[in-house]
Amino acid sequence: MTQLTLALSKGRILEATLPRLAEAGITPAIDPDQSRELLINTSRDDLRLLILRATDVPTFVAYGAADMGVAGKDVLLEHGGRDLYEPLDLGIAGCRLVVAGLPGALAAAERRPLRVATKFVGIARDYYARQGRQIEIIKLYGSMELAPIVGLADVIVDLVDTGNTLKANGLEAFETIQWISARLVVNKAAQKLENERVRELINAFEPDANG
Ligand code: PRT
Ligand code: MG
C-alpha cells in the first residue's frame, strides 16, 4: 500500500496538530521537535509526516508532493489555494490578520499612498484594492512591528494573537482583515485517487470523531 503524506510545520501548527493525531491513535515514530529529520514515519504504516516551513505547505500539497497538509488560512490566502481542497477548519492556531501602526498613523497618511510593510503582499494588495486605497507595499520577512517605529512604513499587515507583541512595541490594531485558523488541505488528485483513506484521515481530524 502506498503511503499517504501529511505536511506539517514546526511550531504552533505541529503543537496543535499532534494532539489531534494522537486522539486518532496516530503518533510520530520520532518526536519532530527533538529531531532534524524532515520525513517522519508514524504508528500507521500508511501515513508519514513531512516537516516543512509553514509557507511551503500549500506548495507541497498543490504539486502532490504531499497528499494533505495543515496550514494557517493566512498562508493559504497568500498562496492562492489553487489545486487544493480545504475540507476542514481545524479551529487551531487561531489569530487575526490586522492592520496596525502607531496611534494616528492612518490620519497622517490620509492624503498620500499608504506605506504598508508586510509579508502578506497578496492579501494586503487585495484588501486595499477592494477599498480603492492607493498603497505602496514594502515586503518584509519578519519583525514587521519594527517598520512603523523606524519610519519604514505607516502601517503593517500582520498576525495578532494576544496583542502582546503590538503592545510591547507601542502599536495598535486599527482594522481586522480576517480571522485566521489552521485548515486541513488536500491535493485534488489525492482526494479522488485515495478517496477512502483521505476521508478516513479527515474524519480522524474532526474533533468529535474520536469520541
Ligand atoms: O516562524 P516562521 O517564519 O518559520 O514561519 P511562520 O511564522 O509562518 O510559522 P509559525 O509557526 O510562527 O506560524 C504558523 C501559523 O500559526 C501562522 O501561519 C498562523 O496561521 C498561526 N498563528 C497563530 C500565528 C499566531 N497565532 C501569531 N501570534 N502566527 C504568528 N503569530 C505571531 C504574531 O505575528 C506575533 O509576531 O506571533 C507573535 C506573537 O503574537 P501575540 O499577538 O500573541 O503577541
Ligand atoms: Mg513565526
Short mmCIF file of C-alpha atoms and ligand atoms in Angstrom, two decimals:
data_model
loop_
_atom_site.label_atom_id
_atom_site.label_comp_id
_atom_site.label_asym_id
_atom_site.label_seq_id
_atom_site.Cartn_x
_atom_site.Cartn_y
_atom_site.Cartn_z
CA MET A 1 0.00 0.00 0.00
CA THR A 2 1.35 3.43 -0.88
CA GLN A 3 1.91 5.80 2.00
CA LEU A 4 -0.13 8.94 2.43
CA THR A 5 1.95 12.01 3.23
CA LEU A 6 0.78 14.73 5.61
CA ALA A 7 2.67 18.05 5.54
CA LEU A 8 3.05 19.98 8.79
CA SER A 9 5.21 22.84 10.05
CA LYS A 10 7.11 23.10 13.32
CA GLY A 11 5.87 25.50 15.96
CA ARG A 12 2.20 26.35 16.50
CA ILE A 13 0.82 24.05 13.79
CA LEU A 14 2.71 20.97 14.95
CA GLU A 15 1.93 21.68 18.61
CA ALA A 16 -1.79 21.87 17.89
CA THR A 17 -1.91 19.04 15.35
CA LEU A 18 -0.04 16.29 17.21
CA PRO A 19 -2.67 16.02 20.00
CA ARG A 20 -5.41 15.68 17.33
CA LEU A 21 -3.47 12.90 15.64
CA ALA A 22 -2.78 11.22 19.00
CA GLU A 23 -6.52 11.14 19.73
CA ALA A 24 -6.93 9.26 16.47
CA GLY A 25 -4.20 6.82 17.56
CA ILE A 26 -1.54 8.27 15.28
CA THR A 27 1.85 9.09 16.81
CA PRO A 28 5.13 10.05 15.09
CA ALA A 29 7.89 7.42 15.20
CA ILE A 30 10.25 10.13 16.49
CA ASP A 31 9.49 13.47 18.15
CA PRO A 32 9.70 16.07 15.33
CA ASP A 33 10.72 18.77 17.83
CA GLN A 34 13.70 16.71 19.01
CA SER A 35 14.81 15.65 15.57
CA ARG A 36 16.26 17.17 12.44
CA GLU A 37 14.62 14.57 10.23
CA LEU A 38 12.13 16.12 7.83
CA LEU A 39 10.41 12.87 6.81
CA ILE A 40 8.93 11.03 9.76
CA ASN A 41 7.06 7.73 9.86
CA THR A 42 4.06 7.29 12.13
CA SER A 43 2.45 4.49 14.12
CA ARG A 44 0.37 3.90 10.99
CA ASP A 45 2.35 2.16 8.26
CA ASP A 46 0.39 4.00 5.59
CA LEU A 47 1.00 7.53 6.88
CA ARG A 48 4.14 9.63 7.07
CA LEU A 49 4.76 13.25 8.02
CA LEU A 50 6.70 15.93 6.15
CA ILE A 51 8.08 18.74 8.29
CA LEU A 52 8.15 21.94 6.23
CA ARG A 53 8.39 25.69 6.55
CA ALA A 54 4.80 26.87 7.18
CA THR A 55 4.62 28.89 3.97
CA ASP A 56 5.72 25.89 1.88
CA VAL A 57 2.90 23.55 3.00
CA PRO A 58 0.37 24.60 0.31
CA THR A 59 3.04 24.35 -2.40
CA PHE A 60 3.96 20.75 -1.49
CA VAL A 61 0.27 19.77 -1.35
CA ALA A 62 -0.67 21.58 -4.58
CA TYR A 63 2.06 19.75 -6.50
CA GLY A 64 1.15 16.41 -4.91
CA ALA A 65 4.50 16.08 -3.10
CA ALA A 66 2.28 15.75 -0.02
CA ASP A 67 -1.26 14.38 -0.18
CA MET A 68 -2.53 16.50 2.68
CA GLY A 69 -1.31 19.31 4.89
CA VAL A 70 -2.14 21.62 7.76
CA ALA A 71 -1.66 25.34 7.14
CA GLY A 72 -2.89 28.66 8.51
CA LYS A 73 -5.63 30.39 6.50
CA ASP A 74 -3.21 33.33 6.16
CA VAL A 75 -0.70 31.12 4.37
CA LEU A 76 -3.45 29.65 2.17
CA LEU A 77 -4.83 33.06 1.20
CA GLU A 78 -1.36 34.27 0.33
CA HIS A 79 -0.65 31.12 -1.69
CA GLY A 80 -3.91 31.47 -3.62
CA GLY A 81 -5.19 27.97 -2.86
CA ARG A 82 -5.25 26.68 -6.45
CA ASP A 83 -5.21 22.86 -6.78
CA LEU A 84 -6.15 22.47 -3.13
CA TYR A 85 -9.28 21.32 -1.36
CA GLU A 86 -9.87 22.79 2.07
CA PRO A 87 -12.29 20.31 3.67
CA LEU A 88 -11.82 21.15 7.33
CA ASP A 89 -11.32 24.15 9.60
CA LEU A 90 -9.30 22.67 12.46
CA GLY A 91 -10.05 25.57 14.75
CA ILE A 92 -6.45 25.61 15.99
CA ALA A 93 -3.63 28.18 15.90
CA GLY A 94 -6.24 30.95 15.88
CA CYS A 95 -5.32 34.62 15.38
CA ARG A 96 -6.34 37.73 13.41
CA LEU A 97 -4.82 39.39 10.38
CA VAL A 98 -4.81 43.09 11.19
CA VAL A 99 -3.69 46.49 10.02
CA ALA A 100 -1.63 48.01 12.83
CA GLY A 101 0.52 51.03 13.41
CA LEU A 102 1.45 53.84 15.76
CA PRO A 103 -1.53 55.83 17.07
CA GLY A 104 -2.63 58.38 14.47
CA ALA A 105 -0.81 56.68 11.59
CA LEU A 106 -3.87 56.43 9.32
CA ALA A 107 -4.79 60.10 9.66
CA ALA A 108 -1.19 61.13 9.00
CA ALA A 109 -1.16 59.29 5.64
CA GLU A 110 -4.67 60.33 4.52
CA ARG A 111 -3.54 62.40 1.53
CA ARG A 112 -0.91 60.09 0.08
CA PRO A 113 -0.43 56.40 -0.72
CA LEU A 114 -0.33 54.36 2.48
CA ARG A 115 3.01 52.64 3.01
CA VAL A 116 2.28 49.07 4.13
CA ALA A 117 5.00 46.74 5.41
CA THR A 118 4.08 43.07 5.37
CA LYS A 119 4.99 39.55 4.37
CA PHE A 120 1.36 39.11 3.22
CA VAL A 121 1.78 41.04 -0.02
CA GLY A 122 -1.11 39.42 -1.89
CA ILE A 123 -3.56 39.74 1.00
CA ALA A 124 -2.62 43.39 1.58
CA ARG A 125 -2.95 44.30 -2.12
CA ASP A 126 -6.40 42.66 -2.32
CA TYR A 127 -7.58 44.30 0.87
CA TYR A 128 -6.67 47.83 -0.22
CA ALA A 129 -7.72 47.29 -3.86
CA ARG A 130 -11.24 46.46 -2.62
CA GLN A 131 -11.23 49.80 -0.80
CA GLY A 132 -9.77 51.69 -3.74
CA ARG A 133 -6.97 52.85 -1.43
CA GLN A 134 -3.59 53.62 -3.04
CA ILE A 135 -0.75 51.86 -1.27
CA GLU A 136 2.94 51.20 -1.53
CA ILE A 137 3.96 47.71 -0.39
CA ILE A 138 7.20 47.09 1.45
CA LYS A 139 7.84 43.35 1.51
CA LEU A 140 9.35 42.07 4.78
CA TYR A 141 10.08 38.56 6.06
CA GLY A 142 9.88 39.18 9.80
CA SER A 143 9.96 41.68 12.68
CA MET A 144 7.20 43.63 10.93
CA GLU A 145 6.44 45.51 14.17
CA LEU A 146 9.66 47.49 13.75
CA ALA A 147 8.65 49.07 10.44
CA PRO A 148 6.34 51.83 11.78
CA ILE A 149 8.66 52.58 14.68
CA VAL A 150 11.66 53.35 12.48
CA GLY A 151 9.59 55.15 9.85
CA LEU A 152 9.85 52.44 7.19
CA ALA A 153 6.06 52.20 6.83
CA ASP A 154 2.83 53.83 8.00
CA VAL A 155 1.23 50.53 8.90
CA ILE A 156 1.86 46.79 8.94
CA VAL A 157 -0.39 43.93 7.93
CA ASP A 158 0.43 41.14 10.37
CA LEU A 159 -0.97 38.39 12.55
CA VAL A 160 -2.03 39.11 16.12
CA ASP A 161 -2.96 36.64 18.81
CA THR A 162 -2.75 38.04 22.35
CA GLY A 163 -1.76 41.51 21.11
CA ASN A 164 1.24 41.49 23.45
CA THR A 165 3.75 41.97 20.64
CA LEU A 166 1.93 45.00 19.25
CA LYS A 167 1.56 46.47 22.72
CA ALA A 168 5.23 45.91 23.61
CA ASN A 169 6.14 47.95 20.54
CA GLY A 170 3.63 50.77 21.11
CA LEU A 171 1.43 49.74 18.16
CA GLU A 172 -2.32 49.38 17.98
CA ALA A 173 -4.57 47.32 15.71
CA PHE A 174 -6.75 49.60 13.53
CA GLU A 175 -8.69 47.09 11.44
CA THR A 176 -9.21 43.33 11.33
CA ILE A 177 -8.82 42.00 7.80
CA GLN A 178 -9.74 38.42 8.66
CA TRP A 179 -9.97 35.89 11.47
CA ILE A 180 -7.48 33.09 10.92
CA SER A 181 -7.30 29.43 11.91
CA ALA A 182 -5.44 26.37 10.66
CA ARG A 183 -7.06 24.33 7.88
CA LEU A 184 -6.63 20.83 6.60
CA VAL A 185 -5.83 20.92 2.89
CA VAL A 186 -5.90 18.03 0.42
CA ASN A 187 -4.34 17.62 -3.01
CA LYS A 188 -7.12 17.40 -5.62
CA ALA A 189 -5.79 14.26 -7.31
CA ALA A 190 -5.23 12.52 -3.97
CA GLN A 191 -8.78 13.35 -2.95
CA LYS A 192 -10.02 11.39 -5.98
CA LEU A 193 -7.48 8.55 -6.17
CA GLU A 194 -7.15 7.91 -2.43
CA ASN A 195 -10.66 8.96 -1.54
CA GLU A 196 -11.32 6.38 1.16
CA ARG A 197 -8.09 6.87 3.10
CA VAL A 198 -8.22 10.63 2.71
CA ARG A 199 -11.79 10.70 4.03
CA GLU A 200 -10.77 8.50 6.93
CA LEU A 201 -7.98 10.91 7.84
CA ILE A 202 -10.29 13.90 7.55
CA ASN A 203 -12.61 12.12 9.98
CA ALA A 204 -9.73 11.44 12.33
CA PHE A 205 -9.12 15.18 12.45
CA GLU A 206 -12.71 16.06 13.28
CA PRO A 207 -12.71 16.90 16.99
CA ASP A 208 -15.85 14.89 17.69
CA ALA A 209 -14.97 11.90 15.55
CA ASN A 210 -12.77 10.35 18.22
CA GLY A 211 -15.36 10.40 20.96
O1 PRT B 1 8.12 31.29 12.08
P1 PRT B 1 8.40 31.05 10.62
O2 PRT B 1 8.89 32.27 9.92
O3 PRT B 1 9.20 29.81 10.38
O4 PRT B 1 7.00 30.71 9.90
P2 PRT B 1 5.60 31.16 10.37
O5 PRT B 1 5.64 32.39 11.19
O6 PRT B 1 4.71 31.17 9.16
O7 PRT B 1 5.19 29.91 11.28
P3 PRT B 1 4.58 29.92 12.74
O8 PRT B 1 4.73 28.53 13.26
O9 PRT B 1 5.11 31.05 13.54
O10 PRT B 1 3.04 30.22 12.44
C1 PRT B 1 2.26 29.24 11.81
C2 PRT B 1 0.82 29.73 11.76
O11 PRT B 1 0.32 29.95 13.07
C3 PRT B 1 0.58 31.05 11.05
O12 PRT B 1 0.57 30.89 9.65
C4 PRT B 1 -0.77 31.47 11.62
O13 PRT B 1 -1.81 30.90 10.86
C5 PRT B 1 -0.78 30.84 13.02
N1 PRT B 1 -0.65 31.81 14.14
C6 PRT B 1 -1.49 31.88 15.20
C7 PRT B 1 0.29 32.77 14.31
C8 PRT B 1 -0.02 33.42 15.52
N2 PRT B 1 -1.13 32.84 16.05
C9 PRT B 1 0.83 34.51 15.99
N3 PRT B 1 0.59 35.09 17.05
N4 PRT B 1 1.37 33.12 13.60
C10 PRT B 1 2.15 34.12 14.04
N5 PRT B 1 1.93 34.83 15.20
C11 PRT B 1 2.92 35.88 15.58
C12 PRT B 1 2.41 37.31 15.63
O14 PRT B 1 2.53 37.90 14.34
C13 PRT B 1 3.37 37.96 16.61
O15 PRT B 1 4.55 38.38 15.97
O16 PRT B 1 3.35 35.62 16.89
C14 PRT B 1 3.74 36.81 17.55
C15 PRT B 1 3.07 36.84 18.91
O17 PRT B 1 1.72 37.25 18.80
P4 PRT B 1 0.94 37.96 20.01
O18 PRT B 1 -0.16 38.80 19.40
O19 PRT B 1 0.38 36.86 20.86
O20 PRT B 1 1.93 38.78 20.76
MG MG B 2 6.69 32.69 13.09
#
